[in-house]
Amino acid sequence: MSLVEVAPRRGSLLRLVRSELRLVLGRRRNIVLLVGLSLVPLLLGTVLFLTQDTALDGQGPGFVGRVTGNGLFLVIASLFLCLPFLLPLTIGIASGDAIAGEAAAGTLRYLLTVPVARGRLLAVKAVGALAFAASAVTAIAIVGVVAGAAFFGLRGITLLSGTTVPLGDGILRVAAVVVYVGLSMTGLVAVGLFFSTLTEVPVGAMAATVVTAIVCGVLDQLPQLATIAPALLTHHWLDFAEFLRLEPDWGVLGQGLALQAAWVAIFGALAWSRFTTADVSS
């Protein structure tokens, strides 16, 4: 293939990526979802600030009880509270709509006229969904840091072992938590893209994606299913707590990332197989 043929295709692909990012990050519905997620640390911080001198101070599930002692924990507590449902819900909406939304609007067949292979078009849609997932996690983190600093101040973090590390080290650990949670959402994005290729009804793909995450979370809690638990999508989502240990268990963290890579590979391949062979009529 000559350079004359390659250049227009590469240019078309880059234009598609830019257009997809503008579409996903500029869509009013997605902006509302991001704002809603951003309100979680703000509301949580406000409630804890108002109750910090009462009998409820220091109470709460997970890392919530530590927030009043250090604003950095507001980021971790907010992610902890959003992981079971709110994050999967918002990411499921964005990824489930990626292909099905275009089909429902009747624009998918026009997209396929662009001189870009279907597989690359699917990759563009994946980039958009991953960008939204990253934006969702980042929005929680940024608002969490700002609200935490305003309400409770930032200081060195006391780890799960009781050891206190300096503020700089604490910030790096919280940043690592944010990155790990973001990477933990990649498998869900792949699931959403797959379901999105199966239907022209976006709500169906969104619901199937969210239900997959919820069912995996429920099954993961059953001792009777301990044998298959390590393969469930949600099994390692809360392993970000390893970054709050003096010496994180990199083996556990690696298993979590490997699990997400496996889900991405499997459902990415299924989505590619379906999308590249489907008869698109809308």
C-alpha atoms as an extended CHARMM CRD file, in Angstrom:
* protein
*
       282  EXT
         1         1  MET       CA              0.0000000000        0.0000000000        0.0000000000  PROA      1               0.0000000000
         2         2  SER       CA              1.4490000000        3.3700000000       -0.9610000000  PROA      2               0.0000000000
         3         3  LEU       CA              1.9700000000        6.3080000000        1.3720000000  PROA      3               0.0000000000
         4         4  VAL       CA             -0.6370000000        8.2100000000       -0.6260000000  PROA      4               0.0000000000
         5         5  GLU       CA             -3.2440000000        5.6080000000        0.4080000000  PROA      5               0.0000000000
         6         6  VAL       CA             -2.0500000000        5.2980000000        4.0150000000  PROA      6               0.0000000000
         7         7  ALA       CA             -2.0790000000        9.0220000000        4.8260000000  PROA      7               0.0000000000
         8         8  PRO       CA             -5.7930000000        9.6320000000        4.1230000000  PROA      8               0.0000000000
         9         9  ARG       CA             -6.7670000000        6.5590000000        6.1610000000  PROA      9               0.0000000000
        10        10  ARG       CA             -4.6020000000        7.6630000000        9.0790000000  PROA      10              0.0000000000
        11        11  GLY       CA             -6.0760000000       11.1370000000        8.8570000000  PROA      11              0.0000000000
        12        12  SER       CA             -9.6070000000        9.7090000000        8.8200000000  PROA      12              0.0000000000
        13        13  LEU       CA             -8.8210000000        7.6070000000       11.8960000000  PROA      13              0.0000000000
        14        14  LEU       CA             -7.4500000000       10.5770000000       13.8450000000  PROA      14              0.0000000000
        15        15  ARG       CA            -10.4670000000       12.6770000000       12.9100000000  PROA      15              0.0000000000
        16        16  LEU       CA            -12.7360000000        9.8770000000       14.1070000000  PROA      16              0.0000000000
        17        17  VAL       CA            -10.8930000000        9.6860000000       17.4390000000  PROA      17              0.0000000000
        18        18  ARG       CA            -11.1550000000       13.4450000000       17.9780000000  PROA      18              0.0000000000
        19        19  SER       CA            -14.8160000000       13.4150000000       16.9730000000  PROA      19              0.0000000000
        20        20  GLU       CA            -15.5680000000       10.4980000000       19.2920000000  PROA      20              0.0000000000
        21        21  LEU       CA            -13.8730000000       12.1570000000       22.2530000000  PROA      21              0.0000000000
        22        22  ARG       CA            -15.8180000000       15.3650000000       21.6530000000  PROA      22              0.0000000000
        23        23  LEU       CA            -19.0250000000       13.3570000000       21.3660000000  PROA      23              0.0000000000
        24        24  VAL       CA            -18.4880000000       11.2870000000       24.5060000000  PROA      24              0.0000000000
        25        25  LEU       CA            -17.0670000000       13.9970000000       26.7530000000  PROA      25              0.0000000000
        26        26  GLY       CA            -19.3250000000       16.7440000000       25.4180000000  PROA      26              0.0000000000
        27        27  ARG       CA            -22.6310000000       14.8660000000       25.4840000000  PROA      27              0.0000000000
        28        28  ARG       CA            -24.9920000000       16.4410000000       28.0020000000  PROA      28              0.0000000000
        29        29  ARG       CA            -25.9900000000       13.1150000000       29.5180000000  PROA      29              0.0000000000
        30        30  ASN       CA            -22.3730000000       12.1450000000       30.1450000000  PROA      30              0.0000000000
        31        31  ILE       CA            -21.5880000000       15.5460000000       31.6400000000  PROA      31              0.0000000000
        32        32  VAL       CA            -24.5130000000       15.0970000000       34.0370000000  PROA      32              0.0000000000
        33        33  LEU       CA            -23.1700000000       11.6770000000       35.0110000000  PROA      33              0.0000000000
        34        34  LEU       CA            -19.7090000000       13.1120000000       35.6850000000  PROA      34              0.0000000000
        35        35  VAL       CA            -21.1780000000       15.9330000000       37.7430000000  PROA      35              0.0000000000
        36        36  GLY       CA            -23.2280000000       13.4030000000       39.7130000000  PROA      36              0.0000000000
        37        37  LEU       CA            -20.1250000000       11.3690000000       40.4990000000  PROA      37              0.0000000000
        38        38  SER       CA            -18.2640000000       14.5470000000       41.4690000000  PROA      38              0.0000000000
        39        39  LEU       CA            -20.9600000000       15.3160000000       44.0190000000  PROA      39              0.0000000000
        40        40  VAL       CA            -20.2580000000       12.0920000000       45.9270000000  PROA      40              0.0000000000
        41        41  PRO       CA            -17.0260000000       13.2720000000       47.6110000000  PROA      41              0.0000000000
        42        42  LEU       CA            -18.4870000000       16.7470000000       48.0880000000  PROA      42              0.0000000000
        43        43  LEU       CA            -21.6260000000       15.4470000000       49.8010000000  PROA      43              0.0000000000
        44        44  LEU       CA            -19.6860000000       12.8790000000       51.8070000000  PROA      44              0.0000000000
        45        45  GLY       CA            -17.1910000000       15.5000000000       52.9410000000  PROA      45              0.0000000000
        46        46  THR       CA            -19.9750000000       17.9060000000       53.9000000000  PROA      46              0.0000000000
        47        47  VAL       CA            -21.7960000000       15.2800000000       55.9800000000  PROA      47              0.0000000000
        48        48  LEU       CA            -18.6180000000       14.1970000000       57.7570000000  PROA      48              0.0000000000
        49        49  PHE       CA            -17.6020000000       17.8130000000       58.3910000000  PROA      49              0.0000000000
        50        50  LEU       CA            -20.9790000000       18.6240000000       59.9670000000  PROA      50              0.0000000000
        51        51  THR       CA            -20.9050000000       15.5180000000       62.1840000000  PROA      51              0.0000000000
        52        52  GLN       CA            -17.2230000000       15.5060000000       63.1480000000  PROA      52              0.0000000000
        53        53  ASP       CA            -17.8510000000       16.8200000000       66.6710000000  PROA      53              0.0000000000
        54        54  THR       CA            -20.7480000000       14.4610000000       67.3660000000  PROA      54              0.0000000000
        55        55  ALA       CA            -21.0240000000       10.8540000000       68.5070000000  PROA      55              0.0000000000
        56        56  LEU       CA            -20.9430000000        9.8280000000       64.8270000000  PROA      56              0.0000000000
        57        57  ASP       CA            -17.4090000000       11.1560000000       64.3080000000  PROA      57              0.0000000000
        58        58  GLY       CA            -15.0130000000        8.4660000000       63.1140000000  PROA      58              0.0000000000
        59        59  GLN       CA            -17.7510000000        6.0130000000       62.2400000000  PROA      59              0.0000000000
        60        60  GLY       CA            -18.6190000000        4.5850000000       58.8720000000  PROA      60              0.0000000000
        61        61  PRO       CA            -17.8430000000        1.6530000000       56.5670000000  PROA      61              0.0000000000
        62        62  GLY       CA            -14.4900000000        1.0660000000       54.9620000000  PROA      62              0.0000000000
        63        63  PHE       CA            -12.2920000000        4.1480000000       54.8990000000  PROA      63              0.0000000000
        64        64  VAL       CA            -15.0780000000        6.6190000000       55.7040000000  PROA      64              0.0000000000
        65        65  GLY       CA            -14.1910000000        6.7550000000       59.3870000000  PROA      65              0.0000000000
        66        66  ARG       CA            -10.6710000000        7.9980000000       58.5850000000  PROA      66              0.0000000000
        67        67  VAL       CA            -11.7100000000       10.9780000000       56.4790000000  PROA      67              0.0000000000
        68        68  THR       CA            -12.0650000000       13.5290000000       59.3080000000  PROA      68              0.0000000000
        69        69  GLY       CA             -8.4930000000       12.8400000000       60.3700000000  PROA      69              0.0000000000
        70        70  ASN       CA             -7.0280000000       13.3830000000       56.9010000000  PROA      70              0.0000000000
        71        71  GLY       CA             -8.6970000000       14.8610000000       53.8130000000  PROA      71              0.0000000000
        72        72  LEU       CA             -6.7400000000       12.5300000000       51.5170000000  PROA      72              0.0000000000
        73        73  PHE       CA             -8.9210000000        9.6770000000       52.7150000000  PROA      73              0.0000000000
        74        74  LEU       CA            -11.9420000000       11.4220000000       51.1950000000  PROA      74              0.0000000000
        75        75  VAL       CA            -10.6900000000       10.3360000000       47.7510000000  PROA      75              0.0000000000
        76        76  ILE       CA            -10.3220000000        6.7280000000       48.8570000000  PROA      76              0.0000000000
        77        77  ALA       CA            -13.6280000000        6.6680000000       50.7390000000  PROA      77              0.0000000000
        78        78  SER       CA            -15.4810000000        8.1430000000       47.7490000000  PROA      78              0.0000000000
        79        79  LEU       CA            -14.0360000000        5.5780000000       45.3520000000  PROA      79              0.0000000000
        80        80  PHE       CA            -14.8590000000        2.8400000000       47.8580000000  PROA      80              0.0000000000
        81        81  LEU       CA            -18.4920000000        3.9610000000       47.9970000000  PROA      81              0.0000000000
        82        82  CYS       CA            -18.8170000000        4.4380000000       44.2170000000  PROA      82              0.0000000000
        83        83  LEU       CA            -17.2500000000        1.1330000000       43.1670000000  PROA      83              0.0000000000
        84        84  PRO       CA            -20.1420000000       -1.2470000000       43.9050000000  PROA      84              0.0000000000
        85        85  PHE       CA            -22.7730000000        0.5790000000       41.8370000000  PROA      85              0.0000000000
        86        86  LEU       CA            -22.3070000000        4.2150000000       40.7880000000  PROA      86              0.0000000000
        87        87  LEU       CA            -19.0960000000        3.7660000000       38.7890000000  PROA      87              0.0000000000
        88        88  PRO       CA            -20.3250000000        0.6040000000       37.0090000000  PROA      88              0.0000000000
        89        89  LEU       CA            -23.6150000000        2.3730000000       36.2770000000  PROA      89              0.0000000000
        90        90  THR       CA            -22.0320000000        5.4270000000       34.6550000000  PROA      90              0.0000000000
        91        91  ILE       CA            -19.4110000000        3.4340000000       32.7600000000  PROA      91              0.0000000000
        92        92  GLY       CA            -22.0420000000        0.9070000000       31.6740000000  PROA      92              0.0000000000
        93        93  ILE       CA            -24.1400000000        3.7270000000       30.2400000000  PROA      93              0.0000000000
        94        94  ALA       CA            -21.2480000000        5.1590000000       28.2220000000  PROA      94              0.0000000000
        95        95  SER       CA            -19.8550000000        1.8550000000       26.9130000000  PROA      95              0.0000000000
        96        96  GLY       CA            -23.2470000000        0.2740000000       26.2800000000  PROA      96              0.0000000000
        97        97  ASP       CA            -24.2490000000        3.2470000000       24.1700000000  PROA      97              0.0000000000
        98        98  ALA       CA            -21.0770000000        3.2650000000       22.0560000000  PROA      98              0.0000000000
        99        99  ILE       CA            -22.3320000000        1.1850000000       19.1070000000  PROA      99              0.0000000000
       100       100  ALA       CA            -25.9990000000        0.6510000000       19.9550000000  PROA      100             0.0000000000
       101       101  GLY       CA            -26.5330000000        4.3910000000       20.2950000000  PROA      101             0.0000000000
       102       102  GLU       CA            -25.2650000000        4.9910000000       16.7740000000  PROA      102             0.0000000000
       103       103  ALA       CA            -27.4640000000        2.1680000000       15.4500000000  PROA      103             0.0000000000
       104       104  ALA       CA            -30.5450000000        3.5220000000       17.2380000000  PROA      104             0.0000000000
       105       105  ALA       CA            -29.9020000000        7.0130000000       15.8540000000  PROA      105             0.0000000000
       106       106  GLY       CA            -29.4460000000        5.6370000000       12.3300000000  PROA      106             0.0000000000
       107       107  THR       CA            -25.9160000000        7.0260000000       12.0190000000  PROA      107             0.0000000000
       108       108  LEU       CA            -23.9300000000        3.7960000000       12.2190000000  PROA      108             0.0000000000
       109       109  ARG       CA            -24.1720000000        2.9390000000        8.5290000000  PROA      109             0.0000000000
       110       110  TYR       CA            -22.9080000000        6.4230000000        7.6550000000  PROA      110             0.0000000000
       111       111  LEU       CA            -19.9390000000        5.9550000000        9.9720000000  PROA      111             0.0000000000
       112       112  LEU       CA            -19.1070000000        2.7570000000        8.1220000000  PROA      112             0.0000000000
       113       113  THR       CA            -18.7280000000        4.7190000000        4.8760000000  PROA      113             0.0000000000
       114       114  VAL       CA            -15.6290000000        6.4040000000        6.3290000000  PROA      114             0.0000000000
       115       115  PRO       CA            -12.4610000000        4.8430000000        4.8510000000  PROA      115             0.0000000000
       116       116  VAL       CA            -11.6170000000        3.1160000000        8.1560000000  PROA      116             0.0000000000
       117       117  ALA       CA            -11.9590000000       -0.6190000000        8.7700000000  PROA      117             0.0000000000
       118       118  ARG       CA            -14.6960000000       -1.7810000000       11.1330000000  PROA      118             0.0000000000
       119       119  GLY       CA            -12.1400000000       -3.0920000000       13.5810000000  PROA      119             0.0000000000
       120       120  ARG       CA            -10.5100000000        0.3250000000       13.8110000000  PROA      120             0.0000000000
       121       121  LEU       CA            -13.8870000000        1.9910000000       14.1800000000  PROA      121             0.0000000000
       122       122  LEU       CA            -14.5880000000       -0.3180000000       17.1220000000  PROA      122             0.0000000000
       123       123  ALA       CA            -11.2110000000        0.6710000000       18.5730000000  PROA      123             0.0000000000
       124       124  VAL       CA            -12.2070000000        4.3430000000       18.2570000000  PROA      124             0.0000000000
       125       125  LYS       CA            -15.4130000000        3.6110000000       20.1750000000  PROA      125             0.0000000000
       126       126  ALA       CA            -13.3420000000        1.8070000000       22.8100000000  PROA      126             0.0000000000
       127       127  VAL       CA            -11.0630000000        4.8390000000       23.1550000000  PROA      127             0.0000000000
       128       128  GLY       CA            -14.0930000000        7.0450000000       23.7520000000  PROA      128             0.0000000000
       129       129  ALA       CA            -15.5360000000        4.6970000000       26.3890000000  PROA      129             0.0000000000
       130       130  LEU       CA            -12.1580000000        4.3520000000       28.1240000000  PROA      130             0.0000000000
       131       131  ALA       CA            -11.7270000000        8.1250000000       28.1110000000  PROA      131             0.0000000000
       132       132  PHE       CA            -15.0960000000        8.4930000000       29.8170000000  PROA      132             0.0000000000
       133       133  ALA       CA            -14.1740000000        5.8430000000       32.4120000000  PROA      133             0.0000000000
       134       134  ALA       CA            -10.9150000000        7.6600000000       33.1340000000  PROA      134             0.0000000000
       135       135  SER       CA            -12.7930000000       10.9680000000       33.3900000000  PROA      135             0.0000000000
       136       136  ALA       CA            -15.2770000000        9.4510000000       35.8490000000  PROA      136             0.0000000000
       137       137  VAL       CA            -12.5620000000        8.1880000000       38.2040000000  PROA      137             0.0000000000
       138       138  THR       CA            -10.5430000000       11.4040000000       37.8250000000  PROA      138             0.0000000000
       139       139  ALA       CA            -13.5730000000       13.5770000000       38.5970000000  PROA      139             0.0000000000
       140       140  ILE       CA            -14.1140000000       11.7630000000       41.8920000000  PROA      140             0.0000000000
       141       141  ALA       CA            -10.4270000000       12.0690000000       42.7520000000  PROA      141             0.0000000000
       142       142  ILE       CA            -10.0710000000       15.7760000000       41.9610000000  PROA      142             0.0000000000
       143       143  VAL       CA            -13.1990000000       16.8320000000       43.8380000000  PROA      143             0.0000000000
       144       144  GLY       CA            -12.2060000000       14.4990000000       46.6730000000  PROA      144             0.0000000000
       145       145  VAL       CA             -8.7890000000       16.1280000000       47.0620000000  PROA      145             0.0000000000
       146       146  VAL       CA            -10.1610000000       19.6700000000       46.9040000000  PROA      146             0.0000000000
       147       147  ALA       CA            -13.0480000000       18.9840000000       49.2910000000  PROA      147             0.0000000000
       148       148  GLY       CA            -10.8470000000       16.9570000000       51.6170000000  PROA      148             0.0000000000
       149       149  ALA       CA             -8.2610000000       19.7310000000       51.8020000000  PROA      149             0.0000000000
       150       150  ALA       CA            -10.9520000000       22.3700000000       52.4260000000  PROA      150             0.0000000000
       151       151  PHE       CA            -12.8160000000       20.4180000000       55.1130000000  PROA      151             0.0000000000
       152       152  PHE       CA            -10.1140000000       18.4800000000       56.9360000000  PROA      152             0.0000000000
       153       153  GLY       CA             -6.6850000000       19.4640000000       55.5890000000  PROA      153             0.0000000000
       154       154  LEU       CA             -4.0570000000       17.2170000000       54.0450000000  PROA      154             0.0000000000
       155       155  ARG       CA             -1.3510000000       15.4800000000       56.0240000000  PROA      155             0.0000000000
       156       156  GLY       CA              0.7320000000       12.3420000000       56.0700000000  PROA      156             0.0000000000
       157       157  ILE       CA             -1.2970000000        9.1360000000       55.7480000000  PROA      157             0.0000000000
       158       158  THR       CA             -1.5060000000        6.5500000000       58.5020000000  PROA      158             0.0000000000
       159       159  LEU       CA             -1.3290000000        3.1980000000       56.7590000000  PROA      159             0.0000000000
       160       160  LEU       CA             -3.2870000000        0.0790000000       57.6640000000  PROA      160             0.0000000000
       161       161  SER       CA             -0.2970000000       -1.1330000000       59.6700000000  PROA      161             0.0000000000
       162       162  GLY       CA             -0.3710000000        2.0180000000       61.8130000000  PROA      162             0.0000000000
       163       163  THR       CA              2.7500000000        3.5040000000       60.2190000000  PROA      163             0.0000000000
       164       164  THR       CA              2.4710000000        7.1620000000       59.1570000000  PROA      164             0.0000000000
       165       165  VAL       CA              4.1170000000        8.1970000000       55.8910000000  PROA      165             0.0000000000
       166       166  PRO       CA              4.8400000000       11.7820000000       54.7760000000  PROA      166             0.0000000000
       167       167  LEU       CA              2.3140000000       13.7920000000       52.7830000000  PROA      167             0.0000000000
       168       168  GLY       CA              4.2460000000       13.3870000000       49.5230000000  PROA      168             0.0000000000
       169       169  ASP       CA              4.2930000000        9.6260000000       49.8820000000  PROA      169             0.0000000000
       170       170  GLY       CA              0.6150000000        9.6810000000       50.8240000000  PROA      170             0.0000000000
       171       171  ILE       CA             -0.3070000000       11.6480000000       47.7020000000  PROA      171             0.0000000000
       172       172  LEU       CA              1.5830000000        9.1630000000       45.5120000000  PROA      172             0.0000000000
       173       173  ARG       CA             -0.2360000000        6.2640000000       47.1620000000  PROA      173             0.0000000000
       174       174  VAL       CA             -3.6310000000        7.9000000000       46.6580000000  PROA      174             0.0000000000
       175       175  ALA       CA             -2.7180000000        8.6060000000       43.0220000000  PROA      175             0.0000000000
       176       176  ALA       CA             -1.8170000000        4.9270000000       42.6350000000  PROA      176             0.0000000000
       177       177  VAL       CA             -5.2290000000        3.9980000000       44.0810000000  PROA      177             0.0000000000
       178       178  VAL       CA             -6.9340000000        6.2240000000       41.4990000000  PROA      178             0.0000000000
       179       179  VAL       CA             -4.9470000000        4.6980000000       38.6270000000  PROA      179             0.0000000000
       180       180  TYR       CA             -5.6560000000        1.1580000000       39.8340000000  PROA      180             0.0000000000
       181       181  VAL       CA             -9.3920000000        1.8190000000       40.1030000000  PROA      181             0.0000000000
       182       182  GLY       CA             -9.3640000000        3.3300000000       36.6070000000  PROA      182             0.0000000000
       183       183  LEU       CA             -7.5990000000        0.2890000000       35.1700000000  PROA      183             0.0000000000
       184       184  SER       CA            -10.0520000000       -1.9600000000       37.0280000000  PROA      184             0.0000000000
       185       185  MET       CA            -12.8590000000       -0.4860000000       34.9150000000  PROA      185             0.0000000000
       186       186  THR       CA            -11.3290000000       -1.5610000000       31.5830000000  PROA      186             0.0000000000
       187       187  GLY       CA            -12.9020000000       -5.0250000000       31.7100000000  PROA      187             0.0000000000
       188       188  LEU       CA            -16.3210000000       -3.4690000000       32.2350000000  PROA      188             0.0000000000
       189       189  VAL       CA            -15.7840000000       -1.2050000000       29.2320000000  PROA      189             0.0000000000
       190       190  ALA       CA            -15.0360000000       -4.2530000000       27.0820000000  PROA      190             0.0000000000
       191       191  VAL       CA            -18.1950000000       -5.9680000000       28.3350000000  PROA      191             0.0000000000
       192       192  GLY       CA            -20.2230000000       -2.8730000000       27.4980000000  PROA      192             0.0000000000
       193       193  LEU       CA            -18.8010000000       -2.6640000000       23.9890000000  PROA      193             0.0000000000
       194       194  PHE       CA            -19.6470000000       -6.3140000000       23.3720000000  PROA      194             0.0000000000
       195       195  PHE       CA            -23.2600000000       -5.9080000000       24.4730000000  PROA      195             0.0000000000
       196       196  SER       CA            -23.4330000000       -2.7090000000       22.4390000000  PROA      196             0.0000000000
       197       197  THR       CA            -22.6590000000       -4.6740000000       19.2630000000  PROA      197             0.0000000000
       198       198  LEU       CA            -25.5110000000       -7.1190000000       19.9180000000  PROA      198             0.0000000000
       199       199  THR       CA            -28.4390000000       -4.7210000000       19.8400000000  PROA      199             0.0000000000
       200       200  GLU       CA            -29.8230000000       -1.5060000000       18.4060000000  PROA      200             0.0000000000
       201       201  VAL       CA            -31.4400000000       -0.6940000000       21.7670000000  PROA      201             0.0000000000
       202       202  PRO       CA            -28.8800000000        1.2430000000       23.8710000000  PROA      202             0.0000000000
       203       203  VAL       CA            -30.8070000000        0.7960000000       27.1160000000  PROA      203             0.0000000000
       204       204  GLY       CA            -30.5800000000       -2.9740000000       26.7250000000  PROA      204             0.0000000000
       205       205  ALA       CA            -26.8030000000       -2.8880000000       26.2950000000  PROA      205             0.0000000000
       206       206  MET       CA            -26.4240000000       -0.4800000000       29.2280000000  PROA      206             0.0000000000
       207       207  ALA       CA            -28.5800000000       -2.6340000000       31.4940000000  PROA      207             0.0000000000
       208       208  ALA       CA            -26.7790000000       -5.8470000000       30.5200000000  PROA      208             0.0000000000
       209       209  THR       CA            -23.4070000000       -4.2350000000       31.3030000000  PROA      209             0.0000000000
       210       210  VAL       CA            -24.4650000000       -2.9640000000       34.7110000000  PROA      210             0.0000000000
       211       211  VAL       CA            -26.1780000000       -6.2510000000       35.5710000000  PROA      211             0.0000000000
       212       212  THR       CA            -22.9780000000       -8.1310000000       34.6840000000  PROA      212             0.0000000000
       213       213  ALA       CA            -21.0350000000       -6.0640000000       37.2170000000  PROA      213             0.0000000000
       214       214  ILE       CA            -23.7200000000       -6.4390000000       39.8880000000  PROA      214             0.0000000000
       215       215  VAL       CA            -24.0680000000      -10.1980000000       39.3930000000  PROA      215             0.0000000000
       216       216  CYS       CA            -20.2870000000      -10.6570000000       39.5510000000  PROA      216             0.0000000000
       217       217  GLY       CA            -20.2230000000       -8.6390000000       42.7690000000  PROA      217             0.0000000000
       218       218  VAL       CA            -22.9850000000      -10.7350000000       44.3280000000  PROA      218             0.0000000000
       219       219  LEU       CA            -21.4520000000      -14.0520000000       43.2730000000  PROA      219             0.0000000000
       220       220  ASP       CA            -18.0940000000      -12.9060000000       44.6250000000  PROA      220             0.0000000000
       221       221  GLN       CA            -19.6200000000      -12.7190000000       48.1110000000  PROA      221             0.0000000000
       222       222  LEU       CA            -20.8020000000      -16.3370000000       48.1550000000  PROA      222             0.0000000000
       223       223  PRO       CA            -18.3740000000      -18.7210000000       49.9090000000  PROA      223             0.0000000000
       224       224  GLN       CA            -19.8420000000      -21.6060000000       47.9140000000  PROA      224             0.0000000000
       225       225  LEU       CA            -18.4510000000      -20.0570000000       44.7280000000  PROA      225             0.0000000000
       226       226  ALA       CA            -14.9520000000      -19.4190000000       46.0460000000  PROA      226             0.0000000000
       227       227  THR       CA            -13.5280000000      -21.6170000000       43.2810000000  PROA      227             0.0000000000
       228       228  ILE       CA            -14.7010000000      -19.3310000000       40.4760000000  PROA      228             0.0000000000
       229       229  ALA       CA            -14.4540000000      -16.0580000000       42.4270000000  PROA      229             0.0000000000
       230       230  PRO       CA            -10.9210000000      -15.1970000000       41.2020000000  PROA      230             0.0000000000
       231       231  ALA       CA            -12.2570000000      -15.1100000000       37.6270000000  PROA      231             0.0000000000
       232       232  LEU       CA            -15.1310000000      -12.7390000000       38.3590000000  PROA      232             0.0000000000
       233       233  LEU       CA            -14.8960000000       -9.2270000000       36.9760000000  PROA      233             0.0000000000
       234       234  THR       CA            -15.2330000000       -7.5110000000       40.3520000000  PROA      234             0.0000000000
       235       235  HSD       CA            -13.0380000000       -9.8450000000       42.4090000000  PROA      235             0.0000000000
       236       236  HSD       CA             -9.9990000000       -7.5580000000       42.6320000000  PROA      236             0.0000000000
       237       237  TRP       CA            -11.7290000000       -4.1740000000       42.4830000000  PROA      237             0.0000000000
       238       238  LEU       CA            -11.1010000000       -3.4060000000       46.1600000000  PROA      238             0.0000000000
       239       239  ASP       CA             -7.4790000000       -4.5280000000       46.1080000000  PROA      239             0.0000000000
       240       240  PHE       CA             -6.4800000000       -0.8660000000       45.8280000000  PROA      240             0.0000000000
       241       241  ALA       CA             -6.1620000000       -1.1060000000       49.6390000000  PROA      241             0.0000000000
       242       242  GLU       CA             -2.7630000000       -2.7290000000       49.0070000000  PROA      242             0.0000000000
       243       243  PHE       CA             -1.3880000000        0.7590000000       48.3670000000  PROA      243             0.0000000000
       244       244  LEU       CA             -2.2450000000        1.6270000000       51.9720000000  PROA      244             0.0000000000
       245       245  ARG       CA              0.0270000000       -1.0890000000       53.3170000000  PROA      245             0.0000000000
       246       246  LEU       CA              3.6560000000       -0.4010000000       54.1810000000  PROA      246             0.0000000000
       247       247  GLU       CA              4.7210000000       -2.9120000000       51.5280000000  PROA      247             0.0000000000
       248       248  PRO       CA              2.0090000000       -3.4370000000       48.8890000000  PROA      248             0.0000000000
       249       249  ASP       CA              1.5340000000       -7.0020000000       47.6910000000  PROA      249             0.0000000000
       250       250  TRP       CA              2.3980000000       -6.5190000000       44.0200000000  PROA      250             0.0000000000
       251       251  GLY       CA              1.3740000000      -10.0850000000       43.3060000000  PROA      251             0.0000000000
       252       252  VAL       CA             -2.2170000000       -9.3360000000       44.3290000000  PROA      252             0.0000000000
       253       253  LEU       CA             -2.2430000000       -6.0930000000       42.3460000000  PROA      253             0.0000000000
       254       254  GLY       CA             -0.7890000000       -7.8940000000       39.3390000000  PROA      254             0.0000000000
       255       255  GLN       CA             -3.5120000000      -10.5260000000       39.5360000000  PROA      255             0.0000000000
       256       256  GLY       CA             -6.1400000000       -7.7810000000       39.5120000000  PROA      256             0.0000000000
       257       257  LEU       CA             -4.6890000000       -6.1420000000       36.4210000000  PROA      257             0.0000000000
       258       258  ALA       CA             -4.2140000000       -9.5220000000       34.7100000000  PROA      258             0.0000000000
       259       259  LEU       CA             -7.8720000000      -10.3460000000       35.3600000000  PROA      259             0.0000000000
       260       260  GLN       CA             -8.9740000000       -7.1050000000       33.7160000000  PROA      260             0.0000000000
       261       261  ALA       CA             -6.6500000000       -7.7880000000       30.7820000000  PROA      261             0.0000000000
       262       262  ALA       CA             -8.2670000000      -11.2240000000       30.3680000000  PROA      262             0.0000000000
       263       263  TRP       CA            -11.7840000000       -9.7530000000       30.3580000000  PROA      263             0.0000000000
       264       264  VAL       CA            -10.6750000000       -7.0910000000       27.8800000000  PROA      264             0.0000000000
       265       265  ALA       CA             -9.1330000000       -9.7250000000       25.6140000000  PROA      265             0.0000000000
       266       266  ILE       CA            -12.1540000000      -12.0390000000       25.7130000000  PROA      266             0.0000000000
       267       267  PHE       CA            -14.9410000000       -9.4930000000       25.3800000000  PROA      267             0.0000000000
       268       268  GLY       CA            -12.8890000000       -7.2870000000       23.0640000000  PROA      268             0.0000000000
       269       269  ALA       CA            -12.4720000000      -10.2670000000       20.7440000000  PROA      269             0.0000000000
       270       270  LEU       CA            -16.1830000000      -11.0750000000       20.9660000000  PROA      270             0.0000000000
       271       271  ALA       CA            -17.0870000000       -7.4630000000       20.2000000000  PROA      271             0.0000000000
       272       272  TRP       CA            -14.6690000000       -7.4030000000       17.2370000000  PROA      272             0.0000000000
       273       273  SER       CA            -16.0280000000      -10.6810000000       15.8860000000  PROA      273             0.0000000000
       274       274  ARG       CA            -19.6120000000       -9.5060000000       16.1270000000  PROA      274             0.0000000000
       275       275  PHE       CA            -19.0590000000       -5.9830000000       14.8190000000  PROA      275             0.0000000000
       276       276  THR       CA            -16.8880000000       -6.9150000000       11.8610000000  PROA      276             0.0000000000
       277       277  THR       CA            -19.3400000000       -9.5390000000       10.5900000000  PROA      277             0.0000000000
       278       278  ALA       CA            -22.7150000000       -8.0090000000       11.5090000000  PROA      278             0.0000000000
       279       279  ASP       CA            -25.1190000000       -6.8620000000        8.7960000000  PROA      279             0.0000000000
       280       280  VAL       CA            -25.6330000000       -3.1860000000        9.6600000000  PROA      280             0.0000000000
       281       281  SER       CA            -28.9240000000       -1.8240000000        8.4050000000  PROA      281             0.0000000000
       282       282  SER       CA            -29.2810000000        1.3460000000       10.4830000000  PROA      282             0.0000000000
